[in-house]
Short mmCIF file of C-alpha atoms in Angstrom, two decimals:
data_model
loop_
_atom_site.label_atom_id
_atom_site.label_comp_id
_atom_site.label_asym_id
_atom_site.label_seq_id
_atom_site.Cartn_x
_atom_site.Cartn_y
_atom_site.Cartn_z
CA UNK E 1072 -55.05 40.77 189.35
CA UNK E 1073 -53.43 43.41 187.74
CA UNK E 1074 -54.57 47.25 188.17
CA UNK E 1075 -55.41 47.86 184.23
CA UNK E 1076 -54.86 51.23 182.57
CA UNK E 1077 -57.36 50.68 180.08
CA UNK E 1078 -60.81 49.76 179.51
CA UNK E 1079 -61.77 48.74 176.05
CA UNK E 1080 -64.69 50.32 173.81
CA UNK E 1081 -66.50 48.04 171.23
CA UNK E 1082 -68.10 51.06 169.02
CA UNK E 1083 -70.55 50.56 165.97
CA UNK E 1084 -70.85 53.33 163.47
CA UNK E 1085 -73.40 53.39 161.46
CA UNK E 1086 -72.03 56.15 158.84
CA UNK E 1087 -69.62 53.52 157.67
CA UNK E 1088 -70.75 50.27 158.52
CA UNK E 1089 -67.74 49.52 160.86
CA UNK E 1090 -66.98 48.12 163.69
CA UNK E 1091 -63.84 49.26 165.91
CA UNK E 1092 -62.08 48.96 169.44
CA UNK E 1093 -60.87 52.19 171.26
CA UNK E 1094 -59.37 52.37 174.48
CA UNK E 1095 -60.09 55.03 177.37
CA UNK E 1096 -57.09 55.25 179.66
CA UNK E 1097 -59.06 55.27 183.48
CA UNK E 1098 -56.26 56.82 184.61
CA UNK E 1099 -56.71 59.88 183.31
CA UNK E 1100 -60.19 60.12 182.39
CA UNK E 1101 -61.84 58.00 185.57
CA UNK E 1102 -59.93 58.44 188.41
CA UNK E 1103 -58.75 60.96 190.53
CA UNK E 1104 -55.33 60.78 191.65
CA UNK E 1105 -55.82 59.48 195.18
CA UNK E 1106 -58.93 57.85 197.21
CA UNK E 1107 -58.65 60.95 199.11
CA UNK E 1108 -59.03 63.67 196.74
CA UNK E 1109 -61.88 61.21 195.46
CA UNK E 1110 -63.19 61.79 199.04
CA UNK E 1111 -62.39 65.42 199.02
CA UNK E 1112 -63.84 66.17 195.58
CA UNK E 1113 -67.19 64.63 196.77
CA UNK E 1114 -67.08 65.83 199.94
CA UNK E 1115 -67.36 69.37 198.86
CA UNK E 1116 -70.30 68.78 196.95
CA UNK E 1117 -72.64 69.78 199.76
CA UNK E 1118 -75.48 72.82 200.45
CA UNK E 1119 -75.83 75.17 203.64
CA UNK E 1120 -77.32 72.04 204.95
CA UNK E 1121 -75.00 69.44 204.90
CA UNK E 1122 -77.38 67.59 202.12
CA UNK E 1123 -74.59 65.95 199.57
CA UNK E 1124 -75.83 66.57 195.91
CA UNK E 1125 -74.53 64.45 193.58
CA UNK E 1126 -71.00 65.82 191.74
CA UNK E 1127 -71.39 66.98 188.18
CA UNK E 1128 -70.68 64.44 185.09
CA UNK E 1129 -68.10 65.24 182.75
CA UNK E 1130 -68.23 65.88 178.95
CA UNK E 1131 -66.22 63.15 176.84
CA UNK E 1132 -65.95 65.37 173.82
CA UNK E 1133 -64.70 62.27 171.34
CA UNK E 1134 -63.28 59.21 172.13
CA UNK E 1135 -60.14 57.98 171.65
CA UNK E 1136 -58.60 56.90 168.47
CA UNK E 1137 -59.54 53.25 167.41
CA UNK E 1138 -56.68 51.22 167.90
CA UNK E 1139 -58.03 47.69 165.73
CA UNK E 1140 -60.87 48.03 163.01
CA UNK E 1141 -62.96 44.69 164.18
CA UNK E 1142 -64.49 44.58 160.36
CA UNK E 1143 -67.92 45.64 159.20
CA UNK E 1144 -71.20 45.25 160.45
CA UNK E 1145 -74.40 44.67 159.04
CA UNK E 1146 -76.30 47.92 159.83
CA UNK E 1147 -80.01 45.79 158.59
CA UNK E 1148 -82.78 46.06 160.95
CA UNK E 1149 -82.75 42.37 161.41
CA UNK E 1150 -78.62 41.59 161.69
CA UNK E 1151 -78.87 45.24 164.70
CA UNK E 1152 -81.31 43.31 166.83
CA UNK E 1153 -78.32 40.40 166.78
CA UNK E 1154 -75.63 41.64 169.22
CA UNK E 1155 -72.25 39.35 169.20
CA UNK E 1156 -70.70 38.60 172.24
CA UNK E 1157 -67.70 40.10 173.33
CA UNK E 1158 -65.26 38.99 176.87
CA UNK E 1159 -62.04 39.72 178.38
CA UNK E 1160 -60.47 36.71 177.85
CA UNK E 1161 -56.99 37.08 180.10
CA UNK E 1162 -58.76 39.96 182.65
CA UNK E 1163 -55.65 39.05 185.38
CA UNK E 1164 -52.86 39.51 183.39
CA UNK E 1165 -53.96 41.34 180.60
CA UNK E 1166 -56.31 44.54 179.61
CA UNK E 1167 -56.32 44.02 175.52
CA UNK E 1168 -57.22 40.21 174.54
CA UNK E 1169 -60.84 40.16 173.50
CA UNK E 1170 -62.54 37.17 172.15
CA UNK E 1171 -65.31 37.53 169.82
CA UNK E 1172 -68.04 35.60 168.40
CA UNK E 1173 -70.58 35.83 165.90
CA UNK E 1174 -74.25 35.56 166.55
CA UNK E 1175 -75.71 35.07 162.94
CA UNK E 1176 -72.63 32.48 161.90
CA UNK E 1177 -70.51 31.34 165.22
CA UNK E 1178 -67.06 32.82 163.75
CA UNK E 1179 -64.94 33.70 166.58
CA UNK E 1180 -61.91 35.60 166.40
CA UNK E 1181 -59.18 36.88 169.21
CA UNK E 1182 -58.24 40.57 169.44
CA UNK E 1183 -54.87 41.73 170.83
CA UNK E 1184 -54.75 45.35 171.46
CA UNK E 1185 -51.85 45.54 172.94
CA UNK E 1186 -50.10 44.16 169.68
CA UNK E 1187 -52.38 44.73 167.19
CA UNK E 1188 -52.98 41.46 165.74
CA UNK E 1189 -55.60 39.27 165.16
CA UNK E 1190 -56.29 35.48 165.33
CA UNK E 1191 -58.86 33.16 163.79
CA UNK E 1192 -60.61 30.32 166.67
CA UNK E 1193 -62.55 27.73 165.02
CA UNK E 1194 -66.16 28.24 164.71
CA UNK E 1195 -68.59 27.39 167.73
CA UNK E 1196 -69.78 23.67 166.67
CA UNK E 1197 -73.46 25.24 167.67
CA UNK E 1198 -73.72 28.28 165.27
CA UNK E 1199 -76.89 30.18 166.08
CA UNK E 1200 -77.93 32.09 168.76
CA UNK E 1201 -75.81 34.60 170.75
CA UNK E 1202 -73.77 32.68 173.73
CA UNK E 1203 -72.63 33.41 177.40
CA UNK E 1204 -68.98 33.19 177.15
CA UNK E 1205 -67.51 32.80 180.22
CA UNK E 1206 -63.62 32.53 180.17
CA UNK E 1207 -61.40 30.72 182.80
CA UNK E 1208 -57.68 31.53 183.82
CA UNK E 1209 -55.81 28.44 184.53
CA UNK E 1210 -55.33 27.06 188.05
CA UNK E 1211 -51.72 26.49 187.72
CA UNK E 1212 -48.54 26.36 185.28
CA UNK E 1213 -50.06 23.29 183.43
CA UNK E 1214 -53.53 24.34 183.32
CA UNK E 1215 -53.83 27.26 180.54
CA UNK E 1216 -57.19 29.33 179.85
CA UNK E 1217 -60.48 27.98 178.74
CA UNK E 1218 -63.68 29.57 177.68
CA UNK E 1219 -67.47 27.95 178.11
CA UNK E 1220 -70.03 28.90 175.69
CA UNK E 1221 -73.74 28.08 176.29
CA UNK E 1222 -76.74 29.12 174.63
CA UNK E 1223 -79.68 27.72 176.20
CA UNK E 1224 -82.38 30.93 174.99
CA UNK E 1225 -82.53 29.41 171.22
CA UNK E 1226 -84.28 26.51 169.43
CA UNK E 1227 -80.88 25.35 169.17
CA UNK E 1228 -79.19 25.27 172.99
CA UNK E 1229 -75.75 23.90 173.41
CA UNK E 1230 -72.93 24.18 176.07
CA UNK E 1231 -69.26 24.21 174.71
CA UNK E 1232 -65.57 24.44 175.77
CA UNK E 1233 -62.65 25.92 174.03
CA UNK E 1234 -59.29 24.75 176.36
CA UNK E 1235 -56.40 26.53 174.92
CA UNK E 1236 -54.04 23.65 176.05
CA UNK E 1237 -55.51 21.77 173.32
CA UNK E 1238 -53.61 21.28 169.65
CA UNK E 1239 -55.28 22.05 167.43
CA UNK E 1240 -57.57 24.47 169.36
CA UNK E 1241 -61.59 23.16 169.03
CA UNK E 1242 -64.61 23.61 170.54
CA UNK E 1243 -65.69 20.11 172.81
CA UNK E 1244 -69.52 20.09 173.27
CA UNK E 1245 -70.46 19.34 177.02
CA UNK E 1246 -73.98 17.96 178.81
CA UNK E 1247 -77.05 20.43 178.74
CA UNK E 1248 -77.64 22.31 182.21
CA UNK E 1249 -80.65 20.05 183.32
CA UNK E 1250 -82.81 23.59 183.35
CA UNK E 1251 -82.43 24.04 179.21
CA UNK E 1252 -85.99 23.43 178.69
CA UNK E 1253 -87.78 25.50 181.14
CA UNK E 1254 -85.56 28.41 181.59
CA UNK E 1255 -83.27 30.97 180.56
CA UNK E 1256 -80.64 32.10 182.56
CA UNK E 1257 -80.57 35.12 184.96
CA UNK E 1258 -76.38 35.23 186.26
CA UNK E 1259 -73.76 33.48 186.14
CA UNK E 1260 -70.05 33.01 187.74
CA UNK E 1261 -66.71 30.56 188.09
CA UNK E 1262 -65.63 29.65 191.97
CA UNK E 1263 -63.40 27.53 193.08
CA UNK E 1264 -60.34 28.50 190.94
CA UNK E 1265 -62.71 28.10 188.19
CA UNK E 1266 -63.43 24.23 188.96
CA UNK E 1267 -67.44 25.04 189.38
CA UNK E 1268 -69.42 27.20 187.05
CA UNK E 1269 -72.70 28.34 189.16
CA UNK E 1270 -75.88 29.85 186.91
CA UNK E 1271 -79.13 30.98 188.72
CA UNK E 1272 -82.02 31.03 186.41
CA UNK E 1273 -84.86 33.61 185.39
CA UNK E 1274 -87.46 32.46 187.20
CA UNK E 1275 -86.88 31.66 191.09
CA UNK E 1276 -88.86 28.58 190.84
CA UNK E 1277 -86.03 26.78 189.09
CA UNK E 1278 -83.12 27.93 191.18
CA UNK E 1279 -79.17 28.08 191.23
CA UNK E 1280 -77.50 24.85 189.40
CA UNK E 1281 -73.65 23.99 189.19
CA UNK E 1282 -71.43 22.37 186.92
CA UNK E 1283 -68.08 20.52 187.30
CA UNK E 1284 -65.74 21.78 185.24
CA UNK E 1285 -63.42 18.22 186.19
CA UNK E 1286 -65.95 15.47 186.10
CA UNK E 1287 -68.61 17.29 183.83
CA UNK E 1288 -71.43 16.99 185.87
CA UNK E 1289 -74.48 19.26 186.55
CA UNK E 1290 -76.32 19.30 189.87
CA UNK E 1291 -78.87 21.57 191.77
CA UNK E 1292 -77.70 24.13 194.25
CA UNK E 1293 -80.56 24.91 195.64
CA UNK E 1294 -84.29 26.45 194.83
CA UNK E 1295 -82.79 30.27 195.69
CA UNK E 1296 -81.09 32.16 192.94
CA UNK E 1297 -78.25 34.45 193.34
CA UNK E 1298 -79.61 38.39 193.57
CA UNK E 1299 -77.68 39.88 190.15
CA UNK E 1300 -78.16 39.91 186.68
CA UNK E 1301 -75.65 38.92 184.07
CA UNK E 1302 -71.67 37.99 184.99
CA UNK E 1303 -70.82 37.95 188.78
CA UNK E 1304 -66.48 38.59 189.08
CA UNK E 1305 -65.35 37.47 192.79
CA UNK E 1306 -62.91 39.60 193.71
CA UNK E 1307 -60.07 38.36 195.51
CA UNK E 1308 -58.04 41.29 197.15
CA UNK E 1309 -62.11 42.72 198.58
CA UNK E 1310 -63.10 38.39 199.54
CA UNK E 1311 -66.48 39.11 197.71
CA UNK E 1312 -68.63 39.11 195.09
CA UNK E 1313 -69.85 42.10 192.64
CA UNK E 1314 -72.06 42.31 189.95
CA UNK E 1315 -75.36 44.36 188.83
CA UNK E 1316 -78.83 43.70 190.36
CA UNK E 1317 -80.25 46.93 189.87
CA UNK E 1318 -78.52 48.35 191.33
CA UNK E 1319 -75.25 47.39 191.90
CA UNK E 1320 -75.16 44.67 194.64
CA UNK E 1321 -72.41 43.26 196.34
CA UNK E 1322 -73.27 39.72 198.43
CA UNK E 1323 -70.62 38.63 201.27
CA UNK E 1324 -72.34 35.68 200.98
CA UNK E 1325 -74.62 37.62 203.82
CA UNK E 1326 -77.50 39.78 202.36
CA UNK E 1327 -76.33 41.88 199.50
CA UNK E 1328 -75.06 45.47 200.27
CA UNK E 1329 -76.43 47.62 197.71
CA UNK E 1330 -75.05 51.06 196.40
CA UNK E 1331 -76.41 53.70 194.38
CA UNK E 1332 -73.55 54.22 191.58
CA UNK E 1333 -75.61 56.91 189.64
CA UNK E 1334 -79.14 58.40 190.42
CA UNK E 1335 -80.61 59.52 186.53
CA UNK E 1336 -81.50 63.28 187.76
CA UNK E 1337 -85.10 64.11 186.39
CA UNK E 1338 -84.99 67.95 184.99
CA UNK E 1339 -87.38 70.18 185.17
CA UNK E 1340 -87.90 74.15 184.29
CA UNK E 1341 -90.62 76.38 184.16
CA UNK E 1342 -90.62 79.46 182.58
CA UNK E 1343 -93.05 82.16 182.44
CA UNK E 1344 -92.55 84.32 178.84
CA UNK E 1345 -93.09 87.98 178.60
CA UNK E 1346 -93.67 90.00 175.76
CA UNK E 1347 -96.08 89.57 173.20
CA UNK E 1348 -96.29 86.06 174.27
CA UNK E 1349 -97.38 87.08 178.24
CA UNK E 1350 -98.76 84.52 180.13
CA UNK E 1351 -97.52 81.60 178.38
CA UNK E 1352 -95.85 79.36 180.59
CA UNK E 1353 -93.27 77.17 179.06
CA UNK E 1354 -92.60 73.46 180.95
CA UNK E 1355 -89.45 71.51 180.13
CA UNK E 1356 -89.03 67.90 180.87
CA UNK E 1357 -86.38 65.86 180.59
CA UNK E 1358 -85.89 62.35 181.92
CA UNK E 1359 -83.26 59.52 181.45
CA UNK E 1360 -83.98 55.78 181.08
CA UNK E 1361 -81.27 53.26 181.64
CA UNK E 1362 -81.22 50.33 179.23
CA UNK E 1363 -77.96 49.19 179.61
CA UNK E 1364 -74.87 48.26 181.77
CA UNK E 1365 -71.78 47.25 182.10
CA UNK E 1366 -69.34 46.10 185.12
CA UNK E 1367 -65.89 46.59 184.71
CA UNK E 1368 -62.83 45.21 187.39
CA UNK E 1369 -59.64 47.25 186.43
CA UNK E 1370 -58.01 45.54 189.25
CA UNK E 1371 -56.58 46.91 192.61
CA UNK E 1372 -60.16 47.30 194.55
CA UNK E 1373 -60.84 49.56 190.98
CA UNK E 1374 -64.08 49.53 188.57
CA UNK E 1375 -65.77 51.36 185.65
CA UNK E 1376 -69.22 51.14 185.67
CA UNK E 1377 -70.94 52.17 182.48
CA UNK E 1378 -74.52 52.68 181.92
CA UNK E 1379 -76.01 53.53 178.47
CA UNK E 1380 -79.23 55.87 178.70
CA UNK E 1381 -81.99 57.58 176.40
CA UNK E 1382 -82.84 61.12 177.35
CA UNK E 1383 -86.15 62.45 176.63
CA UNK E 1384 -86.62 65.76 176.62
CA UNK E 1385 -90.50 67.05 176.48
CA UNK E 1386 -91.41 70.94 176.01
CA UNK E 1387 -95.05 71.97 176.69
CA UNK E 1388 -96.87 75.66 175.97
CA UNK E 1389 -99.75 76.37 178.15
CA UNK E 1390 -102.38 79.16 178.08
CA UNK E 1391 -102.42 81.54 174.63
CA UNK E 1392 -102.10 78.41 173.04
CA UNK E 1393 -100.78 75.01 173.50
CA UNK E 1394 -98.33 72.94 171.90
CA UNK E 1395 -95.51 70.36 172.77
CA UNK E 1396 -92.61 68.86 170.93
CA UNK E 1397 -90.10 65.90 172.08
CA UNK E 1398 -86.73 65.16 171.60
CA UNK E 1399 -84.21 62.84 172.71
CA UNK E 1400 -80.54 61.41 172.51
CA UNK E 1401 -78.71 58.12 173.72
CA UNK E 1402 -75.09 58.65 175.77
CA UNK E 1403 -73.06 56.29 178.13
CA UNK E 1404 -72.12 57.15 181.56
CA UNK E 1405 -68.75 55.95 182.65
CA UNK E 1406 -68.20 56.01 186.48
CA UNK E 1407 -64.77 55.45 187.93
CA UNK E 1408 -65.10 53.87 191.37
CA UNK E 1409 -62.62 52.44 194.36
CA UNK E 1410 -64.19 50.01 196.52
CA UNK E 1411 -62.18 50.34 199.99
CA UNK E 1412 -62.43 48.67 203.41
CA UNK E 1413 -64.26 50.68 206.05
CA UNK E 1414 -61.95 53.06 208.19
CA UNK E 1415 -63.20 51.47 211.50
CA UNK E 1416 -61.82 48.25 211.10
CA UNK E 1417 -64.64 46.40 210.76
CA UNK E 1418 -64.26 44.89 207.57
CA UNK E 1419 -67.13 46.57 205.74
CA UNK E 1420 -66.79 47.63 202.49
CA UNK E 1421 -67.99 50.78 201.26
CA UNK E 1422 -67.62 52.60 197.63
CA UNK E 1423 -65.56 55.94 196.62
CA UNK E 1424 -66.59 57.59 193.54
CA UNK E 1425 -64.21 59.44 191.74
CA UNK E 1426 -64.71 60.62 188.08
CA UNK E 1427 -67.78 60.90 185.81
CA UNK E 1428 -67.77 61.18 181.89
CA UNK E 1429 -70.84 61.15 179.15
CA UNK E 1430 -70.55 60.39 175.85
CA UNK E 1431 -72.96 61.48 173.30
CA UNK E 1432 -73.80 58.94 170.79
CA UNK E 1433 -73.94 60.46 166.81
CA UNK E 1434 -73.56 57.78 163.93
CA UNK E 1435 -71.93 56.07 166.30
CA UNK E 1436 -72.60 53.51 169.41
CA UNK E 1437 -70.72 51.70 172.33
CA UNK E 1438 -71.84 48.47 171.81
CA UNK E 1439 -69.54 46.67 174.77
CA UNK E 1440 -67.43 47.88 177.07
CA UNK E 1441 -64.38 45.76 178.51
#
């Protein structure tokens, strides 16, 4: 896979009802120049007693300029609470094709930011309901991309394939996972040079089910499902898998290493006020929740992780009289990271952090990030 410079930023703003793609450059912004001034930046962060405290995040002031306008969005309660699916489609040889489909009619369209065009894909044949789209490189010269699309959360479930080597492109409806009734699912990955699709479902019960990308056949893995949440990516050039399980997990196919990519920090102050106000003791709160994430492989042993968070900030008055107020704001974290073979030799695997950056949200909002 390629090392990609970019990583792509799906943005709604509400102000003007549009939707547009911006691209960060990780170089600059997410990386450091070296994994050892990564190491060496870190390493400094430490007190008198060799306790490591975590480096401070960076302010992203404004994004970059959008480089396509992806068309309007409805800003209605309803239409917000419908997110369309976004994916990389080419993620080895290429950081700027997106493919996109619509949740509330099925359009799909293709995005290429590295040319600035855009192309029309016929309409999923199954039209409501937002899918998993999981795209496919080829296996070899004569084998060109696909993408599967399956819904299985909706009164309406279906499992589609759009094979680029087809003329005229269209989507081909395949056979139902054999779970569709009884649950939805929890992750979900290609292996074997994309030949196998493996899904693990929500509930444990049901387990891990595979399908045949050649002979279109589904059949049960096994009662044990796989221990992330959302898309798995095997990388190649580190022989394993990665993907989130809160946190991020990494399985070997041993049990999972798991590293801490960003601990929230809870905030707190208290102030005692003079004055004509003596006495009064002023408590400050603030707290961030995580309610979203993204997992992104820029190639070369090279990630962004990005985490979207609300921050609630709570301010309390005790004694002369009490009071409180609240507050809050939403921001993504984005989190450059190297993941590197131990120095011993052994074949471990361990993680190098390098750069940190926040983004306030205003009118606007990430909604994917690629």
């Amino acid at each position: 896979m390629i090392r990609r410079r970019f990583v792509n930023l799906v943005v709604d703003n509400y102000s003007t009802g549009e939707r547009s793609l911006h691209r960060l450059d990780a170089a600059k912004h997410l990386f450091c120049p070296s994994t050892a001034k990564a190491e060496a930046a870190h390493g400094a962060t430490q007190d008198n007693n060799g306790v490591r405290t975590p480096p401070e995040i960076g302010n992203l002031p404004r994004l970059p300029p959008p480089t396509m306008n992806l068309g309007p969005f409805s800003t209605t309660v309803y239409a917000c609470l419908l997110d369309d699916t976004f994916v990389l489609l080419s993620p080895r040889t290429s950081d700027g094709r997106i493919l996109h489909t619509s949740r509330e009619k099925g359009l799909t369209h293709l995005y290429d930011a590295g040319v600035g065009s855009t192309a029309a894909i016929p309409t999923l044949q199954r039209r409501s309901g937002s899918p998993i789209l999981l795209p496919i490189a080829g296996a070899g010269e004569e084998e060109e991309e696909r993408v599967y699309a399956m819904k299985t959360h909706c009164g309406d479930p279906s499992f589609e394939v759009l094979d680029f080597s087809q003329h005229p492109h269209k989507w081909e409806p395949l056979p139902l996972p054999p779970f569709v009734k009884s649950s939805n699912i929890r992750c979900f990955t290609a292996i074997d040079d994309g030949h196998t699709i493996c899904v693990s479902t929500e509930y444990e019960t049901t387990g891990t089910y595979c399908f045949d990308t050649r002979s279109h056949e589904w059949r049960k893995a096994g009662d044990w499902v796989l221990p992330f949440e959302g898309r798995v990516d095997y990388v190649p050039e580190l022989e394993t898998w990665l993907g989130f399980s809160s946190p991020l997990s990494c399985l070997n196919p041993q049990p999972p290493y798991v590293w801490e990519d960003l601990n929230p920090p809870k905030e707190e102050e208290i102030l005692e006020i003079g004055g004509r106000f003596a006495g009064t003791v002023l408590q400050r709160s603030m707290y961030w929740w995580p309610y979203g994430e993204h997992l992104v492989n820029l190639g070369a042993g090279r990630f962004c992780i990005a985490k979207v968070f609300q921050i609630q900030q709570e301010i309390k008055l005790h004694l002369h009289f009490e009071g409180n107020s609240t507050s809050g704001e939403e921001f993504v974290v984005l989190i450059g990271v190297e993941v590197v073979r131990d120095r011993d030799g052994e074949g471990g695997l361990r993680m190098v952090k390098h750069k940190s950056k926040r983004y306030v949200f205003t009118s606007d909002r990430i909604r994917c990030v690629l």
